[in-house]
PDB file of C-alpha atoms and ligand atoms in Angstrom:
ATOM      1  CA  UNK Q   1      -8.860 -25.204 -10.296  1.00  0.00           C
ATOM      2  CA  UNK Q   2     -10.578 -23.079  -7.651  1.00  0.00           C
ATOM      3  CA  UNK Q   3      -9.226 -19.595  -7.449  1.00  0.00           C
ATOM      4  CA  UNK Q   4      -7.496 -19.019  -4.151  1.00  0.00           C
ATOM      5  CA  UNK Q   5      -8.706 -15.575  -3.126  1.00  0.00           C
ATOM      6  CA  UNK Q   6      -5.955 -15.219  -0.543  1.00  0.00           C
ATOM      7  CA  UNK Q   7      -3.239 -15.372  -3.174  1.00  0.00           C
ATOM      8  CA  UNK Q   8      -1.818 -11.881  -3.431  1.00  0.00           C
ATOM      9  CA  UNK Q   9       1.925 -12.382  -3.524  1.00  0.00           C
ATOM     10  CA  UNK Q  10       4.344 -14.555  -5.486  1.00  0.00           C
ATOM     11  CA  UNK Q  11       8.032 -13.883  -4.976  1.00  0.00           C
ATOM     12  CA  UNK Q  12       9.460 -16.988  -6.657  1.00  0.00           C
ATOM     13  CA  UNK Q  13       8.758 -17.184 -10.384  1.00  0.00           C
ATOM     14  CA  UNK Q  14      10.732 -18.536 -13.355  1.00  0.00           C
ATOM     15  CA  UNK Q  15      10.320 -17.148 -16.882  1.00  0.00           C
ATOM     16  CA  UNK Q  16      11.454 -18.277 -20.331  1.00  0.00           C
ATOM     17  CA  UNK Q  17      14.756 -16.532 -19.571  1.00  0.00           C
ATOM     18  CA  UNK Q  18      15.585 -19.685 -17.586  1.00  0.00           C
ATOM     19  CA  UNK Q  19      13.485 -22.841 -17.318  1.00  0.00           C
ATOM     20  CA  UNK Q  20       9.974 -21.410 -17.107  1.00  0.00           C
ATOM     21  CA  UNK Q  21       7.604 -21.625 -20.075  1.00  0.00           C
ATOM     22  CA  UNK Q  22       5.884 -18.219 -19.823  1.00  0.00           C
ATOM     23  CA  UNK Q  23       7.673 -15.100 -21.135  1.00  0.00           C
ATOM     24  CA  UNK Q  24       8.296 -12.381 -18.519  1.00  0.00           C
ATOM     25  CA  UNK Q  25       5.666  -9.961 -19.838  1.00  0.00           C
ATOM     26  CA  UNK Q  26       3.028 -12.704 -19.918  1.00  0.00           C
ATOM     27  CA  UNK Q  27       3.836 -13.495 -16.292  1.00  0.00           C
ATOM     28  CA  UNK Q  28       3.267  -9.854 -15.476  1.00  0.00           C
ATOM     29  CA  UNK Q  29      -0.031  -9.859 -17.365  1.00  0.00           C
ATOM     30  CA  UNK Q  30      -1.202 -13.006 -15.601  1.00  0.00           C
ATOM     31  CA  UNK Q  31      -0.204 -11.604 -12.208  1.00  0.00           C
ATOM     32  CA  UNK Q  32      -2.255  -8.476 -12.897  1.00  0.00           C
ATOM     33  CA  UNK Q  33      -5.233 -10.588 -14.013  1.00  0.00           C
ATOM     34  CA  UNK Q  34      -4.998 -12.625 -10.793  1.00  0.00           C
ATOM     35  CA  UNK Q  35      -4.970  -9.411  -8.771  1.00  0.00           C
ATOM     36  CA  UNK Q  36      -1.580 -10.114  -7.243  1.00  0.00           C
ATOM     37  CA  UNK Q  37      -0.127  -7.178  -5.334  1.00  0.00           C
ATOM     38  CA  UNK Q  38       3.495  -8.210  -5.649  1.00  0.00           C
ATOM     39  CA  UNK Q  39       5.638 -10.466  -7.788  1.00  0.00           C
ATOM     40  CA  UNK Q  40       9.309 -11.083  -8.411  1.00  0.00           C
ATOM     41  CA  UNK Q  41      10.963 -12.821 -11.347  1.00  0.00           C
ATOM     42  CA  UNK Q  42      13.665 -15.077  -9.923  1.00  0.00           C
ATOM     43  CA  UNK Q  43      15.290 -16.915 -12.806  1.00  0.00           C
ATOM     44  CA  UNK Q  44      18.216 -19.294 -12.311  1.00  0.00           C
ATOM     45  CA  UNK Q  45      21.487 -17.386 -12.643  1.00  0.00           C
ATOM     46  CA  UNK Q  46      20.097 -14.738 -15.043  1.00  0.00           C
ATOM     47  CA  UNK Q  47      18.322 -11.384 -14.721  1.00  0.00           C
ATOM     48  CA  UNK Q  48      17.241 -11.218 -18.383  1.00  0.00           C
ATOM     49  CA  UNK Q  49      13.573 -11.855 -17.508  1.00  0.00           C
ATOM     50  CA  UNK Q  50      13.510  -9.319 -14.679  1.00  0.00           C
ATOM     51  CA  UNK Q  51      15.146  -6.863 -17.063  1.00  0.00           C
ATOM     52  CA  UNK Q  52      12.348  -7.309 -19.640  1.00  0.00           C
ATOM     53  CA  UNK Q  53       9.705  -6.518 -17.029  1.00  0.00           C
ATOM     54  CA  UNK Q  54      11.641  -3.559 -15.660  1.00  0.00           C
ATOM     55  CA  UNK Q  55      12.003  -2.169 -19.199  1.00  0.00           C
ATOM     56  CA  UNK Q  56       8.306  -2.609 -19.999  1.00  0.00           C
ATOM     57  CA  UNK Q  57       7.157  -1.059 -16.720  1.00  0.00           C
ATOM     58  CA  UNK Q  58       4.704  -2.268 -14.115  1.00  0.00           C
ATOM     59  CA  UNK Q  59       1.190  -0.970 -13.327  1.00  0.00           C
ATOM     60  CA  UNK Q  60       0.944   1.101 -10.135  1.00  0.00           C
ATOM     61  CA  UNK Q  61      -1.255  -1.563  -8.516  1.00  0.00           C
ATOM     62  CA  UNK Q  62       1.595  -4.039  -8.590  1.00  0.00           C
ATOM     63  CA  UNK Q  63       4.860  -4.131  -6.693  1.00  0.00           C
ATOM     64  CA  UNK Q  64       7.552  -5.752  -8.810  1.00  0.00           C
ATOM     65  CA  UNK Q  65      10.805  -6.908  -7.243  1.00  0.00           C
ATOM     66  CA  UNK Q  66      13.801  -7.570  -9.415  1.00  0.00           C
ATOM     67  CA  UNK Q  67      15.131 -10.992  -8.571  1.00  0.00           C
ATOM     68  CA  UNK Q  68      17.577 -13.813  -9.107  1.00  0.00           C
ATOM     69  CA  UNK Q  69      17.978 -17.412  -7.880  1.00  0.00           C
ATOM     70  CA  UNK Q  70      21.625 -18.378  -7.619  1.00  0.00           C
ATOM     71  CA  UNK Q  71      22.637 -22.044  -7.299  1.00  0.00           C
ATOM     72  CA  UNK Q  72      25.355 -21.969  -4.649  1.00  0.00           C
ATOM     73  CA  UNK Q  73      27.539 -24.313  -2.659  1.00  0.00           C
ATOM     74  CA  UNK Q  74      26.412 -24.741   0.956  1.00  0.00           C
ATOM     75  CA  UNK Q  75      28.812 -23.841   3.777  1.00  0.00           C
ATOM     76  CA  UNK Q  76      31.255 -26.665   4.604  1.00  0.00           C
ATOM     77  CA  UNK Q  77      29.507 -27.372   7.931  1.00  0.00           C
ATOM     78  CA  UNK Q  78      26.162 -28.029   6.231  1.00  0.00           C
ATOM     79  CA  UNK Q  79      26.679 -30.442   3.335  1.00  0.00           C
ATOM     80  CA  UNK Q  80      23.493 -30.857   1.288  1.00  0.00           C
ATOM     81  CA  UNK Q  81      22.212 -33.361  -1.252  1.00  0.00           C
ATOM     82  CA  UNK Q  82      19.356 -31.101  -2.264  1.00  0.00           C
ATOM     83  CA  UNK Q  83      19.097 -27.644  -3.792  1.00  0.00           C
ATOM     84  CA  UNK Q  84      21.037 -24.894  -2.037  1.00  0.00           C
ATOM     85  CA  UNK Q  85      19.710 -21.771  -3.751  1.00  0.00           C
ATOM     86  CA  UNK Q  86      20.081 -18.134  -2.759  1.00  0.00           C
ATOM     87  CA  UNK Q  87      17.373 -15.717  -3.875  1.00  0.00           C
ATOM     88  CA  UNK Q  88      18.161 -12.038  -4.354  1.00  0.00           C
ATOM     89  CA  UNK Q  89      15.502  -9.303  -4.282  1.00  0.00           C
ATOM     90  CA  UNK Q  90      15.645  -5.648  -5.215  1.00  0.00           C
ATOM     91  CA  UNK Q  91      18.963  -6.026  -6.997  1.00  0.00           C
ATOM     92  CA  UNK Q  92      20.252  -3.428  -9.453  1.00  0.00           C
ATOM     93  CA  UNK Q  93      20.136  -5.123 -12.840  1.00  0.00           C
ATOM     94  CA  UNK Q  94      23.219  -3.326 -14.158  1.00  0.00           C
ATOM     95  CA  UNK Q  95      25.592  -4.180 -11.326  1.00  0.00           C
ATOM     96  CA  UNK Q  96      28.857  -5.130 -13.086  1.00  0.00           C
ATOM     97  CA  UNK Q  97      30.085  -7.500 -10.373  1.00  0.00           C
ATOM     98  CA  UNK Q  98      26.813  -9.449 -10.450  1.00  0.00           C
ATOM     99  CA  UNK Q  99      26.744  -9.435 -14.257  1.00  0.00           C
ATOM    100  CA  UNK Q 100      30.269 -10.869 -14.466  1.00  0.00           C
ATOM    101  CA  UNK Q 101      29.533 -13.578 -11.915  1.00  0.00           C
ATOM    102  CA  UNK Q 102      26.299 -14.562 -13.678  1.00  0.00           C
ATOM    103  CA  UNK Q 103      28.152 -14.826 -16.992  1.00  0.00           C
ATOM    104  CA  UNK Q 104      30.475 -17.383 -15.387  1.00  0.00           C
ATOM    105  CA  UNK Q 105      27.528 -19.366 -13.998  1.00  0.00           C
ATOM    106  CA  UNK Q 106      25.757 -19.281 -17.363  1.00  0.00           C
ATOM    107  CA  UNK Q 107      28.875 -20.702 -19.015  1.00  0.00           C
ATOM    108  CA  UNK Q 108      29.026 -23.450 -16.371  1.00  0.00           C
ATOM    109  CA  UNK Q 109      25.398 -24.308 -17.141  1.00  0.00           C
ATOM    110  CA  UNK Q 110      26.088 -24.477 -20.899  1.00  0.00           C
ATOM    111  CA  UNK Q 111      29.107 -26.710 -20.353  1.00  0.00           C
ATOM    112  CA  UNK Q 112      27.135 -29.155 -18.266  1.00  0.00           C
ATOM    113  CA  UNK Q 113      24.419 -29.905 -20.834  1.00  0.00           C
ATOM    114  CA  UNK Q 114      26.416 -31.994 -23.337  1.00  0.00           C
ATOM    115  CA  UNK Q 115      27.637 -34.136 -20.423  1.00  0.00           C
ATOM    116  CA  UNK Q 116      24.091 -34.891 -19.315  1.00  0.00           C
ATOM    117  CA  UNK Q 117      22.965 -35.599 -22.870  1.00  0.00           C
ATOM    118  CA  UNK Q 118      25.844 -37.994 -23.408  1.00  0.00           C
ATOM    119  CA  UNK Q 119      24.985 -39.827 -20.152  1.00  0.00           C
ATOM    120  CA  UNK Q 120      21.387 -40.196 -21.348  1.00  0.00           C
ATOM    121  CA  UNK Q 121      22.594 -41.452 -24.705  1.00  0.00           C
ATOM    122  CA  UNK Q 122      24.779 -44.026 -22.943  1.00  0.00           C
ATOM    123  CA  UNK Q 123      21.623 -45.109 -21.129  1.00  0.00           C
ATOM    124  CA  UNK Q 124      20.002 -45.711 -24.528  1.00  0.00           C
ATOM    125  CA  UNK Q 125      18.006 -42.507 -24.884  1.00  0.00           C
ATOM    126  CA  UNK Q 126      18.208 -40.882 -28.277  1.00  0.00           C
ATOM    127  CA  UNK Q 127      18.195 -37.200 -27.309  1.00  0.00           C
ATOM    128  CA  UNK Q 128      20.342 -34.614 -29.070  1.00  0.00           C
ATOM    129  CA  UNK Q 129      21.672 -31.199 -28.090  1.00  0.00           C
ATOM    130  CA  UNK Q 130      19.616 -29.728 -30.957  1.00  0.00           C
ATOM    131  CA  UNK Q 131      16.396 -31.141 -29.502  1.00  0.00           C
ATOM    132  CA  UNK Q 132      17.345 -29.806 -26.088  1.00  0.00           C
ATOM    133  CA  UNK Q 133      18.101 -26.362 -27.492  1.00  0.00           C
ATOM    134  CA  UNK Q 134      14.742 -26.346 -29.289  1.00  0.00           C
ATOM    135  CA  UNK Q 135      12.991 -27.189 -26.021  1.00  0.00           C
ATOM    136  CA  UNK Q 136      14.640 -24.239 -24.232  1.00  0.00           C
ATOM    137  CA  UNK Q 137      14.018 -21.706 -27.032  1.00  0.00           C
ATOM    138  CA  UNK Q 138      15.849 -18.448 -26.350  1.00  0.00           C
ATOM    139  CA  UNK Q 139      16.197 -19.167 -22.647  1.00  0.00           C
ATOM    140  CA  UNK Q 140      18.968 -20.755 -20.707  1.00  0.00           C
ATOM    141  CA  UNK Q 141      18.840 -24.559 -20.731  1.00  0.00           C
ATOM    142  CA  UNK Q 142      18.085 -26.271 -17.430  1.00  0.00           C
ATOM    143  CA  UNK Q 143      17.316 -29.767 -16.233  1.00  0.00           C
ATOM    144  CA  UNK Q 144      13.565 -29.227 -16.633  1.00  0.00           C
ATOM    145  CA  UNK Q 145      14.153 -28.894 -20.396  1.00  0.00           C
ATOM    146  CA  UNK Q 146      16.029 -32.190 -20.352  1.00  0.00           C
ATOM    147  CA  UNK Q 147      13.104 -33.751 -18.467  1.00  0.00           C
ATOM    148  CA  UNK Q 148      10.727 -32.396 -21.105  1.00  0.00           C
ATOM    149  CA  UNK Q 149      12.804 -33.937 -23.941  1.00  0.00           C
ATOM    150  CA  UNK Q 150      12.724 -37.274 -22.141  1.00  0.00           C
ATOM    151  CA  UNK Q 151       8.938 -37.043 -21.859  1.00  0.00           C
ATOM    152  CA  UNK Q 152       8.550 -36.021 -25.518  1.00  0.00           C
ATOM    153  CA  UNK Q 153      10.445 -39.133 -26.569  1.00  0.00           C
ATOM    154  CA  UNK Q 154       8.499 -41.385 -24.208  1.00  0.00           C
ATOM    155  CA  UNK Q 155      11.511 -42.383 -22.095  1.00  0.00           C
ATOM    156  CA  UNK Q 156       9.679 -41.270 -18.969  1.00  0.00           C
ATOM    157  CA  UNK Q 157       6.016 -40.612 -18.320  1.00  0.00           C
ATOM    158  CA  UNK Q 158       6.314 -37.723 -15.923  1.00  0.00           C
ATOM    159  CA  UNK Q 159       8.604 -34.831 -15.102  1.00  0.00           C
ATOM    160  CA  UNK Q 160       9.207 -36.219 -11.611  1.00  0.00           C
ATOM    161  CA  UNK Q 161      10.078 -39.634 -13.017  1.00  0.00           C
ATOM    162  CA  UNK Q 162      12.853 -38.034 -15.097  1.00  0.00           C
ATOM    163  CA  UNK Q 163      14.374 -36.535 -11.951  1.00  0.00           C
ATOM    164  CA  UNK Q 164      13.750 -39.525  -9.690  1.00  0.00           C
ATOM    165  CA  UNK Q 165      15.264 -42.065 -12.062  1.00  0.00           C
ATOM    166  CA  UNK Q 166      17.792 -40.195 -14.183  1.00  0.00           C
ATOM    167  CA  UNK Q 167      18.582 -36.510 -13.754  1.00  0.00           C
ATOM    168  CA  UNK Q 168      18.053 -35.758 -10.066  1.00  0.00           C
ATOM    169  CA  UNK Q 169      21.173 -35.178  -7.949  1.00  0.00           C
ATOM    170  CA  UNK Q 170      23.142 -38.405  -7.653  1.00  0.00           C
ATOM    171  CA  UNK Q 171      21.148 -40.220 -10.385  1.00  0.00           C
ATOM    172  CA  UNK Q 172      22.873 -41.864 -13.381  1.00  0.00           C
ATOM    173  CA  UNK Q 173      22.553 -38.982 -15.875  1.00  0.00           C
ATOM    174  CA  UNK Q 174      23.178 -36.201 -13.356  1.00  0.00           C
ATOM    175  CA  UNK Q 175      26.197 -34.011 -13.955  1.00  0.00           C
ATOM    176  CA  UNK Q 176      27.080 -31.418 -11.342  1.00  0.00           C
ATOM    177  CA  UNK Q 177      27.877 -27.860 -12.361  1.00  0.00           C
ATOM    178  CA  UNK Q 178      30.296 -25.298 -10.999  1.00  0.00           C
ATOM    179  CA  UNK Q 179      28.760 -23.322  -8.155  1.00  0.00           C
ATOM    180  CA  UNK Q 180      29.871 -20.254  -6.311  1.00  0.00           C
ATOM    181  CA  UNK Q 181      30.041 -20.354  -2.527  1.00  0.00           C
ATOM    182  CA  UNK Q 182      26.993 -19.197  -0.603  1.00  0.00           C
ATOM    183  CA  UNK Q 183      29.127 -16.443   0.894  1.00  0.00           C
ATOM    184  CA  UNK Q 184      29.957 -15.142  -2.567  1.00  0.00           C
ATOM    185  CA  UNK Q 185      26.320 -15.379  -3.711  1.00  0.00           C
ATOM    186  CA  UNK Q 186      25.176 -13.371  -0.691  1.00  0.00           C
ATOM    187  CA  UNK Q 187      27.918 -10.819  -1.224  1.00  0.00           C
ATOM    188  CA  UNK Q 188      27.048 -10.370  -4.917  1.00  0.00           C
ATOM    189  CA  UNK Q 189      23.376  -9.793  -4.129  1.00  0.00           C
ATOM    190  CA  UNK Q 190      24.174  -7.282  -1.390  1.00  0.00           C
ATOM    191  CA  UNK Q 191      26.730  -5.532  -3.569  1.00  0.00           C
ATOM    192  CA  UNK Q 192      23.955  -5.077  -6.158  1.00  0.00           C
ATOM    193  CA  UNK Q 193      21.811  -3.443  -3.465  1.00  0.00           C
ATOM    194  CA  UNK Q 194      19.617  -6.495  -2.894  1.00  0.00           C
ATOM    195  CA  UNK Q 195      18.372  -8.634  -0.032  1.00  0.00           C
ATOM    196  CA  UNK Q 196      19.748 -12.203   0.011  1.00  0.00           C
ATOM    197  CA  UNK Q 197      17.282 -14.936   1.000  1.00  0.00           C
ATOM    198  CA  UNK Q 198      17.804 -18.661   1.584  1.00  0.00           C
ATOM    199  CA  UNK Q 199      15.471 -20.382  -0.926  1.00  0.00           C
ATOM    200  CA  UNK Q 200      13.169 -23.296   0.002  1.00  0.00           C
ATOM    201  CA  UNK Q 201      15.065 -24.601   3.060  1.00  0.00           C
ATOM    202  CA  UNK Q 202      12.776 -27.635   2.978  1.00  0.00           C
ATOM    203  CA  UNK Q 203      14.579 -28.821  -0.177  1.00  0.00           C
ATOM    204  CA  UNK Q 204      18.127 -28.692   1.244  1.00  0.00           C
ATOM    205  CA  UNK Q 205      18.243 -32.381   2.236  1.00  0.00           C
ATOM    206  CA  UNK Q 206      21.249 -31.990   4.545  1.00  0.00           C
ATOM    207  CA  UNK Q 207      23.545 -34.964   5.004  1.00  0.00           C
ATOM    208  CA  UNK Q 208      23.212 -36.158   8.600  1.00  0.00           C
ATOM    209  CA  UNK Q 209      21.394 -33.817  10.952  1.00  0.00           C
ATOM    210  CA  UNK Q 210      23.382 -30.611  11.210  1.00  0.00           C
ATOM    211  CA  UNK Q 211      21.830 -27.723  13.140  1.00  0.00           C
ATOM    212  CA  UNK Q 212      19.587 -25.476  11.039  1.00  0.00           C
ATOM    213  CA  UNK Q 213      20.153 -22.701  13.580  1.00  0.00           C
ATOM    214  CA  UNK Q 214      23.911 -22.964  13.049  1.00  0.00           C
ATOM    215  CA  UNK Q 215      23.373 -22.749   9.279  1.00  0.00           C
ATOM    216  CA  UNK Q 216      21.245 -19.624   9.610  1.00  0.00           C
ATOM    217  CA  UNK Q 217      23.643 -18.079  12.157  1.00  0.00           C
ATOM    218  CA  UNK Q 218      26.524 -18.567   9.726  1.00  0.00           C
ATOM    219  CA  UNK Q 219      24.604 -17.276   6.711  1.00  0.00           C
ATOM    220  CA  UNK Q 220      23.359 -14.264   8.682  1.00  0.00           C
ATOM    221  CA  UNK Q 221      26.970 -13.423   9.555  1.00  0.00           C
ATOM    222  CA  UNK Q 222      27.659 -13.525   5.786  1.00  0.00           C
ATOM    223  CA  UNK Q 223      24.847 -11.009   5.194  1.00  0.00           C
ATOM    224  CA  UNK Q 224      21.745 -13.153   4.662  1.00  0.00           C
ATOM    225  CA  UNK Q 225      18.612 -11.010   5.005  1.00  0.00           C
ATOM    226  CA  UNK Q 226      15.775 -13.505   4.798  1.00  0.00           C
ATOM    227  CA  UNK Q 227      14.393 -17.047   4.654  1.00  0.00           C
ATOM    228  CA  UNK Q 228      11.880 -18.333   2.105  1.00  0.00           C
ATOM    229  CA  UNK Q 229       9.350 -19.522   4.661  1.00  0.00           C
ATOM    230  CA  UNK Q 230       6.317 -19.994   2.398  1.00  0.00           C
ATOM    231  CA  UNK Q 231       6.845 -22.607  -0.297  1.00  0.00           C
ATOM    232  CA  UNK Q 232       4.414 -25.173  -1.743  1.00  0.00           C
ATOM    233  CA  UNK Q 233       6.500 -28.177  -0.707  1.00  0.00           C
ATOM    234  CA  UNK Q 234       6.999 -27.043   2.893  1.00  0.00           C
ATOM    235  CA  UNK Q 235       4.958 -28.948   5.482  1.00  0.00           C
ATOM    236  CA  UNK Q 236       3.097 -26.903   8.110  1.00  0.00           C
ATOM    237  CA  UNK Q 237       5.772 -27.969  10.626  1.00  0.00           C
ATOM    238  CA  UNK Q 238       8.580 -26.767   8.361  1.00  0.00           C
ATOM    239  CA  UNK Q 239       6.790 -23.466   7.720  1.00  0.00           C
ATOM    240  CA  UNK Q 240       6.415 -22.941  11.476  1.00  0.00           C
ATOM    241  CA  UNK Q 241      10.081 -23.754  12.095  1.00  0.00           C
ATOM    242  CA  UNK Q 242      11.367 -21.449   9.345  1.00  0.00           C
ATOM    243  CA  UNK Q 243       9.046 -18.719  10.519  1.00  0.00           C
ATOM    244  CA  UNK Q 244      10.253 -18.848  14.098  1.00  0.00           C
ATOM    245  CA  UNK Q 245      13.870 -19.089  12.954  1.00  0.00           C
ATOM    246  CA  UNK Q 246      13.455 -15.979  10.794  1.00  0.00           C
ATOM    247  CA  UNK Q 247      11.911 -14.153  13.756  1.00  0.00           C
ATOM    248  CA  UNK Q 248      14.703 -15.152  16.120  1.00  0.00           C
ATOM    249  CA  UNK Q 249      17.435 -14.056  13.719  1.00  0.00           C
ATOM    250  CA  UNK Q 250      15.700 -10.837  12.652  1.00  0.00           C
ATOM    251  CA  UNK Q 251      15.358 -12.017   9.032  1.00  0.00           C
ATOM    252  CA  UNK Q 252      12.536 -11.184   6.637  1.00  0.00           C
ATOM    253  CA  UNK Q 253      10.235 -13.992   5.526  1.00  0.00           C
ATOM    254  CA  UNK Q 254       9.570 -14.455   1.841  1.00  0.00           C
ATOM    255  CA  UNK Q 255       7.526 -16.899  -0.154  1.00  0.00           C
ATOM    256  CA  UNK Q 256       6.482 -17.973  -3.602  1.00  0.00           C
ATOM    257  CA  UNK Q 257       5.282 -20.819  -5.755  1.00  0.00           C
ATOM    258  CA  UNK Q 258       8.444 -21.519  -7.801  1.00  0.00           C
ATOM    259  CA  UNK Q 259       6.148 -21.219 -10.814  1.00  0.00           C
ATOM    260  CA  UNK Q 260       7.717 -22.641 -13.985  1.00  0.00           C
ATOM    261  CA  UNK Q 261       4.645 -22.599 -16.271  1.00  0.00           C
ATOM    262  CA  UNK Q 262       3.566 -25.765 -18.090  1.00  0.00           C
ATOM    263  CA  UNK Q 263       6.907 -27.467 -17.570  1.00  0.00           C
ATOM    264  CA  UNK Q 264       6.075 -27.977 -13.869  1.00  0.00           C
ATOM    265  CA  UNK Q 265       2.438 -29.057 -13.921  1.00  0.00           C
ATOM    266  CA  UNK Q 266       0.299 -28.530 -10.845  1.00  0.00           C
ATOM    267  CA  UNK Q 267       1.998 -25.304  -9.757  1.00  0.00           C
ATOM    268  CA  UNK Q 268       0.108 -22.158 -10.786  1.00  0.00           C
ATOM    269  CA  UNK Q 269       1.214 -18.573 -10.402  1.00  0.00           C
ATOM    270  CA  UNK Q 270       0.274 -17.217  -6.971  1.00  0.00           C
ATOM    271  CA  UNK Q 271      -1.640 -20.304  -5.808  1.00  0.00           C
ATOM    272  CA  UNK Q 272       0.606 -23.335  -6.306  1.00  0.00           C
ATOM    273  CA  UNK Q 273      -1.720 -26.345  -6.211  1.00  0.00           C
ATOM    274  CA  UNK Q 274      -4.681 -24.083  -5.418  1.00  0.00           C
ATOM    275  CA  UNK Q 275      -4.324 -24.219  -1.647  1.00  0.00           C
ATOM    276  CA  UNK Q 276      -1.104 -22.229  -1.334  1.00  0.00           C
ATOM    277  CA  UNK Q 277      -0.769 -18.546  -0.600  1.00  0.00           C
ATOM    278  CA  UNK Q 278       1.855 -16.150   0.703  1.00  0.00           C
ATOM    279  CA  UNK Q 279       0.704 -13.646   3.353  1.00  0.00           C
ATOM    280  CA  UNK Q 280       0.668 -10.039   2.258  1.00  0.00           C
ATOM    281  CA  UNK Q 281       2.856  -8.785   5.113  1.00  0.00           C
ATOM    282  CA  UNK Q 282       5.711 -10.663   3.463  1.00  0.00           C
ATOM    283  CA  UNK Q 283       6.000  -8.290   0.543  1.00  0.00           C
ATOM    284  CA  UNK Q 284       5.486  -5.226   2.707  1.00  0.00           C
ATOM    285  CA  UNK Q 285       8.360  -6.237   4.997  1.00  0.00           C
ATOM    286  CA  UNK Q 286      10.542  -7.142   2.036  1.00  0.00           C
ATOM    287  CA  UNK Q 287       9.784  -3.785   0.424  1.00  0.00           C
ATOM    288  CA  UNK Q 288      10.858  -2.041   3.641  1.00  0.00           C
ATOM    289  CA  UNK Q 289      14.089  -4.023   3.648  1.00  0.00           C
ATOM    290  CA  UNK Q 290      14.747  -3.347  -0.040  1.00  0.00           C
ATOM    291  CA  UNK Q 291      14.222   0.383   0.441  1.00  0.00           C
ATOM    292  CA  UNK Q 292      13.054   2.849  -2.157  1.00  0.00           C
ATOM    293  CA  UNK Q 293      15.685   1.834  -4.698  1.00  0.00           C
ATOM    294  CA  UNK Q 294      14.853  -1.869  -4.638  1.00  0.00           C
ATOM    295  CA  UNK Q 295      12.278  -3.146  -7.063  1.00  0.00           C
ATOM    296  CA  UNK Q 296      10.220  -1.145  -9.454  1.00  0.00           C
ATOM    297  CA  UNK Q 297       6.631  -0.308  -8.738  1.00  0.00           C
ATOM    298  CA  UNK Q 298       5.588   2.166 -11.389  1.00  0.00           C
ATOM    299  CA  UNK Q 299       5.777   2.740 -15.058  1.00  0.00           C
TER     300      UNK Q 299
HETATM  301  P1  AMP X 301      19.080 -26.898 -12.861  1.00  0.00           P
HETATM  302  O1  AMP X 301      19.297 -25.607 -12.107  1.00  0.00           O
HETATM  303  O2  AMP X 301      19.157 -26.749 -14.332  1.00  0.00           O
HETATM  304  O3  AMP X 301      19.932 -27.996 -12.330  1.00  0.00           O
HETATM  305  O4  AMP X 301      17.565 -27.313 -12.577  1.00  0.00           O
HETATM  306  C1  AMP X 301      16.945 -26.970 -11.394  1.00  0.00           C
HETATM  307  C2  AMP X 301      15.450 -27.076 -11.571  1.00  0.00           C
HETATM  308  O5  AMP X 301      15.093 -28.431 -11.763  1.00  0.00           O
HETATM  309  C3  AMP X 301      14.688 -26.626 -10.334  1.00  0.00           C
HETATM  310  O6  AMP X 301      14.296 -25.287 -10.411  1.00  0.00           O
HETATM  311  C4  AMP X 301      13.458 -27.492 -10.350  1.00  0.00           C
HETATM  312  O7  AMP X 301      12.476 -26.898 -11.150  1.00  0.00           O
HETATM  313  C5  AMP X 301      13.898 -28.738 -11.055  1.00  0.00           C
HETATM  314  N1  AMP X 301      14.205 -29.852 -10.131  1.00  0.00           N
HETATM  315  C6  AMP X 301      15.360 -30.066  -9.450  1.00  0.00           C
HETATM  316  N2  AMP X 301      15.300 -31.206  -8.738  1.00  0.00           N
HETATM  317  C7  AMP X 301      14.077 -31.736  -8.981  1.00  0.00           C
HETATM  318  C8  AMP X 301      13.401 -32.925  -8.549  1.00  0.00           C
HETATM  319  N3  AMP X 301      13.997 -33.814  -7.742  1.00  0.00           N
HETATM  320  N4  AMP X 301      12.150 -33.130  -8.997  1.00  0.00           N
HETATM  321  C9  AMP X 301      11.558 -32.260  -9.834  1.00  0.00           C
HETATM  322  N5  AMP X 301      12.140 -31.128 -10.278  1.00  0.00           N
HETATM  323  C10 AMP X 301      13.381 -30.862  -9.856  1.00  0.00           C
HETATM  324 ZN1   ZN X 302      13.894 -24.075 -12.325  1.00  0.00          ZN
HETATM  325 FE1   FE X 303      15.324 -23.352  -6.343  1.00  0.00          FE
HETATM  326 FE1   FE X 304      13.162 -21.686  -8.338  1.00  0.00          FE
END
């Protein structure tokens, strides 16, 4: 793949602490090798990966933001079929309120897995909890690990096929998990000193055609600080819309690849499919919003 020289920032990255395949310190090493100026580790409902990087320290050339991606329930006026995720940046990793809430979400994730495995077994797929656990290693199990097990056993050919036919929202082996409200997610992030950002609005898939402005107005009143404008799956039109919405509401713009390592082929750290990049001003503005305490920039 051609190296995208513009790629300097990646603020949406999953590590082995959740459903990525690269350990946190290897992500850091790769980011340094790529010459990225800023990264964040944003694992699903856990800060274990961000904690590893913070403990190891970051070279002075790199701005590291602590991060989280919380799966939340959308506001009642904006029902969604897609992924309603709230990113948090510059959070304190030892905030007790956040830690307690994440423990509850981690339990909800654990409780969901046997349900999905039993649905797959009912559909004739011989996949066990032990195989799933082996696929996830020390990290928290997520649907991408289930997709990988299905591929290993030849029940599907591709990752996307697993989601499209079986484990995507509303598909036969999908089991929903407990979510906190978006208001609570935003509050937890702010309480931990962080900036709350609506993740990949292009993936929300709202039911009907509710007003995106109304959604952002409501979330901003709850304390939202930003919108993830730059995302590999956003069309140029979506990017322009989210950008102008962020400007009108005085929100920061963020962006990242949603890198998951080998488990999500075709998405590389910093460059996505090779054509993607996040403008540098994004991390500078986010750093201003996070303040001196947010993120860690030096060893
Ligand atoms: P989980 O939080 O365990 O339900 O899994 C969420 C992860 O699954 C996301 O971060 C994506 O990587 C992946 N994912 C969710 N929906 C899809 C989809 N329709 N196609 C491909 N990957 C998906
Ligand atoms: Zn994921
Ligand atoms: Fe997400
Ligand atoms: Fe993500």
